[in-house]
PDB file of C-alpha atoms and ligand atoms in Angstrom:
ATOM      1  CA  UNK A   1     -21.368  -0.922  19.911  1.00  0.00           C
ATOM      2  CA  UNK A   2     -19.563  -2.174  22.954  1.00  0.00           C
ATOM      3  CA  UNK A   3     -16.968  -0.311  24.939  1.00  0.00           C
ATOM      4  CA  UNK A   4     -13.634  -1.999  25.112  1.00  0.00           C
ATOM      5  CA  UNK A   5     -11.051  -1.300  27.758  1.00  0.00           C
ATOM      6  CA  UNK A   6      -8.185  -2.781  25.840  1.00  0.00           C
ATOM      7  CA  UNK A   7      -7.373  -2.801  22.196  1.00  0.00           C
ATOM      8  CA  UNK A   8      -6.590  -6.191  20.806  1.00  0.00           C
ATOM      9  CA  UNK A   9      -3.909  -5.273  18.338  1.00  0.00           C
ATOM     10  CA  UNK A  10      -2.242  -8.636  18.578  1.00  0.00           C
ATOM     11  CA  UNK A  11      -5.145 -10.763  17.411  1.00  0.00           C
ATOM     12  CA  UNK A  12      -8.178  -9.184  15.790  1.00  0.00           C
ATOM     13  CA  UNK A  13      -6.451  -6.103  14.459  1.00  0.00           C
ATOM     14  CA  UNK A  14      -2.712  -6.684  14.234  1.00  0.00           C
ATOM     15  CA  UNK A  15      -0.533  -3.625  14.569  1.00  0.00           C
ATOM     16  CA  UNK A  16       2.479  -3.402  12.361  1.00  0.00           C
ATOM     17  CA  UNK A  17       5.906  -2.859  13.811  1.00  0.00           C
ATOM     18  CA  UNK A  18       8.529  -0.651  12.235  1.00  0.00           C
ATOM     19  CA  UNK A  19      11.345   1.710  13.018  1.00  0.00           C
ATOM     20  CA  UNK A  20      10.924   3.952  16.051  1.00  0.00           C
ATOM     21  CA  UNK A  21       8.884   7.028  15.186  1.00  0.00           C
ATOM     22  CA  UNK A  22       7.413   9.715  17.411  1.00  0.00           C
ATOM     23  CA  UNK A  23       4.120   8.581  18.853  1.00  0.00           C
ATOM     24  CA  UNK A  24       1.195  10.722  17.683  1.00  0.00           C
ATOM     25  CA  UNK A  25       0.019  10.961  21.276  1.00  0.00           C
ATOM     26  CA  UNK A  26       3.056  11.298  23.526  1.00  0.00           C
ATOM     27  CA  UNK A  27       5.848  12.062  21.084  1.00  0.00           C
ATOM     28  CA  UNK A  28       8.126   9.362  22.380  1.00  0.00           C
ATOM     29  CA  UNK A  29       9.556   6.764  20.002  1.00  0.00           C
ATOM     30  CA  UNK A  30       7.019   4.075  19.201  1.00  0.00           C
ATOM     31  CA  UNK A  31       7.577   0.859  17.296  1.00  0.00           C
ATOM     32  CA  UNK A  32       3.919   0.050  16.796  1.00  0.00           C
ATOM     33  CA  UNK A  33       1.754   1.461  14.042  1.00  0.00           C
ATOM     34  CA  UNK A  34      -1.873   2.183  14.660  1.00  0.00           C
ATOM     35  CA  UNK A  35      -3.767  -0.361  12.515  1.00  0.00           C
ATOM     36  CA  UNK A  36      -6.455   2.214  11.804  1.00  0.00           C
ATOM     37  CA  UNK A  37      -4.310   5.166  10.816  1.00  0.00           C
ATOM     38  CA  UNK A  38      -0.954   3.584  10.028  1.00  0.00           C
ATOM     39  CA  UNK A  39       0.742   6.196  12.169  1.00  0.00           C
ATOM     40  CA  UNK A  40       3.174   5.485  15.000  1.00  0.00           C
ATOM     41  CA  UNK A  41       1.374   5.042  18.246  1.00  0.00           C
ATOM     42  CA  UNK A  42       1.858   3.218  21.506  1.00  0.00           C
ATOM     43  CA  UNK A  43      -0.804   0.684  22.274  1.00  0.00           C
ATOM     44  CA  UNK A  44      -1.125   2.190  25.734  1.00  0.00           C
ATOM     45  CA  UNK A  45      -1.603   5.667  24.290  1.00  0.00           C
ATOM     46  CA  UNK A  46      -4.317   4.444  21.932  1.00  0.00           C
ATOM     47  CA  UNK A  47      -6.106   2.801  24.820  1.00  0.00           C
ATOM     48  CA  UNK A  48      -6.008   6.011  26.836  1.00  0.00           C
ATOM     49  CA  UNK A  49      -7.632   7.823  23.930  1.00  0.00           C
ATOM     50  CA  UNK A  50     -10.601   5.491  23.892  1.00  0.00           C
TER      51      UNK A  50
HETATM   52 ZN1   ZN B   1       2.753   7.154  23.014  1.00  0.00          ZN
END
């Protein structure tokens, strides 16, 4: 398994966009949904968690 610095939510694993919801990581409103969990999450927050 390779280590990736950036998630590619736009191409390989598209993230859905919805109404602003508190990000599971930082708590601030996030439009993106984590493609893996379906929960609101900023792309930048998900990348930090890698
Ligand atoms: Zn966040």
